[in-house]
Short mmCIF file of C-alpha atoms in Angstrom, two decimals:
data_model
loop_
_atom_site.label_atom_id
_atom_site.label_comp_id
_atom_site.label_asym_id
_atom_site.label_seq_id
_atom_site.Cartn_x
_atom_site.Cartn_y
_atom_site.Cartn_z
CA UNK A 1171 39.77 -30.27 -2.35
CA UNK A 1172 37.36 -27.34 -2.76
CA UNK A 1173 34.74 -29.68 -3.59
CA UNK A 1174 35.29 -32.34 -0.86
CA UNK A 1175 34.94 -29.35 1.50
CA UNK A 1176 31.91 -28.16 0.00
CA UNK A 1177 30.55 -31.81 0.41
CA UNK A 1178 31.10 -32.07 3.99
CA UNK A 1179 29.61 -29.03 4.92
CA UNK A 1180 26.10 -29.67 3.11
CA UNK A 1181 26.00 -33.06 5.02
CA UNK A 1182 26.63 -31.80 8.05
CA UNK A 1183 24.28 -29.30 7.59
CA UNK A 1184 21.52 -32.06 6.51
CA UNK A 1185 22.28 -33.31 10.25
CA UNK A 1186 21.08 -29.91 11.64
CA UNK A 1187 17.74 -29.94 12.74
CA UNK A 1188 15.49 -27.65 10.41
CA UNK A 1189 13.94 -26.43 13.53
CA UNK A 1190 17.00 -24.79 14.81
CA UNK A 1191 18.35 -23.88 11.28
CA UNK A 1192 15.00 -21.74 10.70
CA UNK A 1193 13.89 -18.51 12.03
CA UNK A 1194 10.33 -18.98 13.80
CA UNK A 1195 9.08 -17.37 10.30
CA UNK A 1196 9.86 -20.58 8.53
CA UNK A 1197 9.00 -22.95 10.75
CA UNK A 1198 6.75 -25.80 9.71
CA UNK A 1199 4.93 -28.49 11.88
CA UNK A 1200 4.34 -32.54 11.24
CA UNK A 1201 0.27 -31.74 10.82
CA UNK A 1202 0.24 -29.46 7.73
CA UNK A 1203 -3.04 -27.97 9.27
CA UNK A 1204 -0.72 -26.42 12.41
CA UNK A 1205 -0.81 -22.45 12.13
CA UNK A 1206 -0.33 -19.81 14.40
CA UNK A 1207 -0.98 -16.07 13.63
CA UNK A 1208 2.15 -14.84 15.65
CA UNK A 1209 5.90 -16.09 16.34
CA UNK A 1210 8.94 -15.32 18.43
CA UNK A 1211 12.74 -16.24 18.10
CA UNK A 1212 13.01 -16.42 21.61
CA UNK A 1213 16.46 -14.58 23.09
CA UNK A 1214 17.97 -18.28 24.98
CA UNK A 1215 18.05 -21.07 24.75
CA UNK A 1216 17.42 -22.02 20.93
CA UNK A 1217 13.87 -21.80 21.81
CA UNK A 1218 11.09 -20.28 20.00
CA UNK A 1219 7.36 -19.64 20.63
CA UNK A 1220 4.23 -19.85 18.22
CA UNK A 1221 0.75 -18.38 19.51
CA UNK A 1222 -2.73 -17.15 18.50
CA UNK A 1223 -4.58 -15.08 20.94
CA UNK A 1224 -8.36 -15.21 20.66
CA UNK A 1225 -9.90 -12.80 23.01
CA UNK A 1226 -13.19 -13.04 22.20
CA UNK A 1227 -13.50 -16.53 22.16
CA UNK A 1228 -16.45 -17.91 24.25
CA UNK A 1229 -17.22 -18.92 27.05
CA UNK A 1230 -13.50 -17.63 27.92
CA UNK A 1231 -10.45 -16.18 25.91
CA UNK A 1232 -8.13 -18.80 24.61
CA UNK A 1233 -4.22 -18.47 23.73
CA UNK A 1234 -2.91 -21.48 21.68
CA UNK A 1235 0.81 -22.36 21.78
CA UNK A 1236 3.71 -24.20 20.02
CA UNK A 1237 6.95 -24.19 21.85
CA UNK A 1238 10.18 -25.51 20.29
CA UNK A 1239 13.15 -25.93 22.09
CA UNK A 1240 16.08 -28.59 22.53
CA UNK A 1241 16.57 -30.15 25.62
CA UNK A 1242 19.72 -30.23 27.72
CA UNK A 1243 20.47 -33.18 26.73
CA UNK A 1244 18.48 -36.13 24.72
CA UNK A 1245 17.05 -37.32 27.79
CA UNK A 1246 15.76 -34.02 28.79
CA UNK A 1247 12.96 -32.33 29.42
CA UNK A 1248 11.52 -28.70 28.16
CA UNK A 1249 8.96 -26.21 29.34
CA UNK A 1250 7.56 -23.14 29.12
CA UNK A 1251 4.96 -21.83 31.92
CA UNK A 1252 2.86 -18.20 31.99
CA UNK A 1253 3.57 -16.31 35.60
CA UNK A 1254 0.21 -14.71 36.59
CA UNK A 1255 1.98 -13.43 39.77
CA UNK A 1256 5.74 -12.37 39.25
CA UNK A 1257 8.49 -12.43 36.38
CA UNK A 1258 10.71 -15.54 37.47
CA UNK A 1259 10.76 -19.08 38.24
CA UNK A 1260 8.20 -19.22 41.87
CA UNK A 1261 4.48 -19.03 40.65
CA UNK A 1262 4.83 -20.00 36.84
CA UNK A 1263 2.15 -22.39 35.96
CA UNK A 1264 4.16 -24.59 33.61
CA UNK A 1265 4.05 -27.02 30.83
CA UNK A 1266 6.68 -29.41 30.73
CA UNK A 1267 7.34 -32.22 28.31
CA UNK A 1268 10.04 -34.90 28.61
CA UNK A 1269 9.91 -38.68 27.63
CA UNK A 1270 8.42 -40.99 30.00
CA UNK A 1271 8.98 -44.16 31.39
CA UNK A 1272 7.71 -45.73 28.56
CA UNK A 1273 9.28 -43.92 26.16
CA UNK A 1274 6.22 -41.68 25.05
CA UNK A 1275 6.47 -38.18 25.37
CA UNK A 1276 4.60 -36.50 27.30
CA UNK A 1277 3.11 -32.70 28.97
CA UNK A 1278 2.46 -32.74 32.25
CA UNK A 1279 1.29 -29.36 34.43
CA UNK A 1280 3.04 -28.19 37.35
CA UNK A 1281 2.85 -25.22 39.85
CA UNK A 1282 5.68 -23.94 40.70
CA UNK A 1283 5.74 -22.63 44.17
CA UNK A 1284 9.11 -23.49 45.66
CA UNK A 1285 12.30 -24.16 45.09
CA UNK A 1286 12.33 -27.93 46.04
CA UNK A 1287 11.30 -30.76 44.14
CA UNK A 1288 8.41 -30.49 41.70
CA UNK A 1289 5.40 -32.51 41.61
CA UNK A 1290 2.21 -32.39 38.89
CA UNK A 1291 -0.37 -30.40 39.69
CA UNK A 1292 -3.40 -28.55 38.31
CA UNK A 1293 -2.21 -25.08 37.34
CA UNK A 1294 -4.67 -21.35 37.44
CA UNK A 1295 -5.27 -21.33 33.43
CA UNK A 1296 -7.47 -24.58 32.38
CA UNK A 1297 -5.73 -27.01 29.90
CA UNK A 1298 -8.27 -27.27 26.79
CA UNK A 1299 -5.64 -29.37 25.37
CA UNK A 1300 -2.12 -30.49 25.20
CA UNK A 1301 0.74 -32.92 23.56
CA UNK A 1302 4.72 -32.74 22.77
CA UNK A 1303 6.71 -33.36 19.78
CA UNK A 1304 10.15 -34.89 19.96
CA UNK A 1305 11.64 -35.24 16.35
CA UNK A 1306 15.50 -34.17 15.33
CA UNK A 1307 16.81 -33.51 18.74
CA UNK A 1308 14.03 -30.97 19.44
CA UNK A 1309 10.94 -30.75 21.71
CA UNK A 1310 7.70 -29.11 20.54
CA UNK A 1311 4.65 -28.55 22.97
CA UNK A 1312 1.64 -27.80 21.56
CA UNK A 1313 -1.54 -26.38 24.03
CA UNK A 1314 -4.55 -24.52 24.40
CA UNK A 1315 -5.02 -22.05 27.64
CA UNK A 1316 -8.35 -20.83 28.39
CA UNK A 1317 -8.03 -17.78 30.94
CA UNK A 1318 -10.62 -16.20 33.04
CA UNK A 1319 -10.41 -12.67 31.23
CA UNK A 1320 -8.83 -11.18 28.51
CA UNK A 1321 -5.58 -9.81 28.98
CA UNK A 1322 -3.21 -7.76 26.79
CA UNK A 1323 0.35 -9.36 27.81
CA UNK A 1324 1.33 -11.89 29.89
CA UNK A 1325 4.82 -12.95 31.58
CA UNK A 1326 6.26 -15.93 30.36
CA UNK A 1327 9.04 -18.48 31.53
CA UNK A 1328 10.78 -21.19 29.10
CA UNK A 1329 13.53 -23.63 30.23
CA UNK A 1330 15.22 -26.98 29.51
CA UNK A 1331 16.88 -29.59 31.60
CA UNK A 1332 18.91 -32.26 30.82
CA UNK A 1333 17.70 -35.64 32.81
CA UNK A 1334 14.06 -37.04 34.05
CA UNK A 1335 14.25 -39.12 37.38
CA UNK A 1336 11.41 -41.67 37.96
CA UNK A 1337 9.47 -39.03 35.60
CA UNK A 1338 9.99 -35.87 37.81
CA UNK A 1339 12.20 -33.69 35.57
CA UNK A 1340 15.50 -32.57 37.39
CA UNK A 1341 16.68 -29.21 38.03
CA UNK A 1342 18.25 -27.02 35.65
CA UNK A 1343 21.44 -25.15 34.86
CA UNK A 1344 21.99 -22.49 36.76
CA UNK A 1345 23.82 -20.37 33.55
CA UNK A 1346 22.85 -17.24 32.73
CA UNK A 1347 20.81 -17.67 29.75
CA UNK A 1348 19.06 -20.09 32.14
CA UNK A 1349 18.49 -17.74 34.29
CA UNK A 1350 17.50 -14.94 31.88
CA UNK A 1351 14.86 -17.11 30.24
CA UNK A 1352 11.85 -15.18 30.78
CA UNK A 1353 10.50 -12.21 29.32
CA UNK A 1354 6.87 -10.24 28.78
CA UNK A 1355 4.76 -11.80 25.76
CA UNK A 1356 2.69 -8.85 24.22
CA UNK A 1357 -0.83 -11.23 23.36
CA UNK A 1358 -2.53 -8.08 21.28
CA UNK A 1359 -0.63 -6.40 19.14
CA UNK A 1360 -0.12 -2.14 20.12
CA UNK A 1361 -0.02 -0.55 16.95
CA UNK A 1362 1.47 3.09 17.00
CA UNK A 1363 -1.13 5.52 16.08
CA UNK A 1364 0.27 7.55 13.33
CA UNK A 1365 2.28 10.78 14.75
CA UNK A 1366 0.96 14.00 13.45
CA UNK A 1367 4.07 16.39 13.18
CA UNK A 1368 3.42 19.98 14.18
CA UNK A 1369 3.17 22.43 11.00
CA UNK A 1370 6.19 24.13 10.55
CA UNK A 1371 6.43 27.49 10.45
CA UNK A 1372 6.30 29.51 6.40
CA UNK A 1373 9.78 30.26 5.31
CA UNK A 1374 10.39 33.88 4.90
CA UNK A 1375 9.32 35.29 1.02
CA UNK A 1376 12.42 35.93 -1.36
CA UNK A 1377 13.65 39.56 -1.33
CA UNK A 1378 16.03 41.36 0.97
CA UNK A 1379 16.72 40.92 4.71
CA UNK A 1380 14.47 42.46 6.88
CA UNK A 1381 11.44 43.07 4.54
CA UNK A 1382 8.31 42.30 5.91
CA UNK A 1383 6.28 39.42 4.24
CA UNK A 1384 3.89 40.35 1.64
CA UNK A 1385 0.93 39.43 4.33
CA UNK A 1386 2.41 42.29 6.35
CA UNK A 1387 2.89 44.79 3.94
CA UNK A 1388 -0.82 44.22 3.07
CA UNK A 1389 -2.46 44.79 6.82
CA UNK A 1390 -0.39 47.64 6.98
CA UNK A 1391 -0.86 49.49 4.05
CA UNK A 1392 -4.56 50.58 5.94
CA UNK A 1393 -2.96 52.47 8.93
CA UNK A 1394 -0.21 54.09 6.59
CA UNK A 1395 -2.50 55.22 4.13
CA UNK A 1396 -4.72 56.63 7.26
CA UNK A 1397 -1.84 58.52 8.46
CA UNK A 1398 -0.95 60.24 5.25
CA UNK A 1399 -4.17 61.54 5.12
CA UNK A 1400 -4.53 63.03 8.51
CA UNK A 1401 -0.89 64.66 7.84
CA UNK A 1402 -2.17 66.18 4.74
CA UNK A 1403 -5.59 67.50 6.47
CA UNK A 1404 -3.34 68.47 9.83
CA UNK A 1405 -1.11 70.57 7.20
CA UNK A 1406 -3.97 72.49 5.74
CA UNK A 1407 -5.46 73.15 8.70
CA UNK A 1408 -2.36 74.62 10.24
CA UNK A 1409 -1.71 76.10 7.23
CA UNK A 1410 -4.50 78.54 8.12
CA UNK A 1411 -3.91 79.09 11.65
CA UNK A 1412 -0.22 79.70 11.93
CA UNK A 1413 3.18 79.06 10.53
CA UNK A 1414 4.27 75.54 11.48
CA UNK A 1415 6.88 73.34 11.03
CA UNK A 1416 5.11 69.46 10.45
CA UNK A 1417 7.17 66.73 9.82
CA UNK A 1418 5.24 63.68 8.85
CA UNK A 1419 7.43 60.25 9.26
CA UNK A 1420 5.88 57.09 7.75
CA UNK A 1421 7.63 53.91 7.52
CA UNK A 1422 6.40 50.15 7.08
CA UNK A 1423 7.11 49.44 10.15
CA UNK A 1424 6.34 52.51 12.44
CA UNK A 1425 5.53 56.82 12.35
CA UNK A 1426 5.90 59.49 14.35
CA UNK A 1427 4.91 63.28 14.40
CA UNK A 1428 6.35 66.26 15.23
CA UNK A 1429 4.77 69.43 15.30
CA UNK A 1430 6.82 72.74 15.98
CA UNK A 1431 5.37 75.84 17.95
CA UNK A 1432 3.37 78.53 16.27
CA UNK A 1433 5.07 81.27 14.26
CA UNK A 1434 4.49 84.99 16.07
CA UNK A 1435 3.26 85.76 12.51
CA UNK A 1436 -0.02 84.01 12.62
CA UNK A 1437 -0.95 85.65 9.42
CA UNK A 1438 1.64 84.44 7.05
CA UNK A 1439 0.59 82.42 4.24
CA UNK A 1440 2.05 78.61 3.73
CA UNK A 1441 3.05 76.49 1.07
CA UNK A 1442 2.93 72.69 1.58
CA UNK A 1443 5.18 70.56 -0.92
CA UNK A 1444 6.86 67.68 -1.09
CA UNK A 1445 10.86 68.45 -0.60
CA UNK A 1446 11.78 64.57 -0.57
CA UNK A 1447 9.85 61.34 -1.46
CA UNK A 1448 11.25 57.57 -1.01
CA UNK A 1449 9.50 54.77 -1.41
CA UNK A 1450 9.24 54.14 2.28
CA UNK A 1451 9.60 57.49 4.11
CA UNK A 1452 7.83 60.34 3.33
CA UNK A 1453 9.44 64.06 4.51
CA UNK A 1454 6.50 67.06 4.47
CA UNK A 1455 7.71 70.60 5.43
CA UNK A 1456 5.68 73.71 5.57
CA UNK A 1457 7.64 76.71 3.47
CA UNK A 1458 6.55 80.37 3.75
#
């Protein structure tokens, strides 16, 4: 049973087109010689969109196209159109293939400026060339656009129909992926320029809390060693003009002096020592 199964699935997969089985990535075309630099899996419709933009072709740029879709129905038509002037339907300048009265397909060009009946016309990009596929249930048109300047994204419009009358195609579905068949097609590619994160900021050295880096201790070991020395000339000199009291305060991160008033014996002798000594605060008394 397992293998009956298995056998009916592979053939009806054999009976899906290869164009709609495939991403756009691994499409292939009839003429072996058919390649496109850039594809698109379209978002509706089953459609999907091959295209090489060459901007500095001469005398004008050029935009080549392959555009696969399935028609509404076997008799149906497909097209896809660029909009110079707007986003929707009104103004695209369309290609649209379908199979004509004499069973050939066919592309045809049409402006589409109303909402009525459509008739071909000569659209605003010229035509360098043009043809249409119709193999497996699926519709392929191939074309080349020349347009007056370059341009770095263009709107396009893509839709399918299911009957041709007298070889007008008829109107369309009115469903929502019919209606949401249109989107912006980026012609040159906008590669992000590489991001240049802001430095972050040095973690703190090892050690305790609250030490200062070793870059700190360094610039500061200048102004502390400056004040030491002024306390120690400040003490001598006081020393011989009166009986002080001089504290000295240094620490890393600040210092402050006090000086008391003169002794009424301005004669007495002084002694300067050391009573106390830390690493970081130094304590300097004057003793009789």
């Amino acid at each position: 049973m397992a293998a009956l199964s298995f056998l009916f699935i592979a053939a009806v997969a054999l009976l899906i087109s290869p164009a709609l089985s495939l991403t756009c990535t691994s499409q292939t075309f009839s003429q072996r010689n058919t390649t496109f630099a850039n594809c698109l899996d379209l978002p509706t419709l089953k459609a999907f969109l091959h295209w090489t933009y060459s901007p500095t072709a001469r005398p004008n740029p050029t935009l080549s196209i392959a555009f696969i879709a399935p028609p509404a129905k076997p008799d149906g038509w497909v097209a896809w159109a660029l909009n110079p002037t707007g986003s929707g339907m009104l103004g695209a300048q369309s290609l649209i293939a379908f199979k004509d009265t004499n069973g050939s397909i066919v592309v045809k060009t049409y402006n589409i400026s109303s909402y009525g009946p459509i008739s071909e016309s000569k659209i605003s990009y010229d035509v360098l060339s043009k043809r249409a596929e119709y193999s497996g249930g699926v519709m392929t048109i191939f074309a080349t656009l020349a347009f007056p300047a370059a341009e770095a994204e263009v709107n396009q419009v893509w839709q399918v129909g299911a009957s041709v009358n007298n070889g007008v195609p008829a109107k369309h579905a009115f469903a929502p992926e019919n209606l949401s068949s249109k989107n912006t097609l980026q012609l040159v590619s906008n590669a992000a320029a590489p991001s240049i994160s802001p430095a972050s900021a040095p973690s703190p050295p090892e050690g305790r809390a609250g030490m200062l880096p070793e870059e700190a201790r360094g610039f500061w070991a200048v102004p502390w060693g400056c004040m030491e020395f002024w306390c120690y000339l400040g003490l001598r000199f006081r020393a011989k003009q009166a009986e002080p009291t001089l504290s000295c305060f240094s620490t890393k991160l600040g210092s402050a002096f006090r000086m008391g008033p003169k002794s009424p014996k301005p004669n007495s002798s002084i002694n300067a020592r050391v009573i106390t000594t830390y690493p970081s605060i130094y304590f300097l008394r004057g003793d009789p």
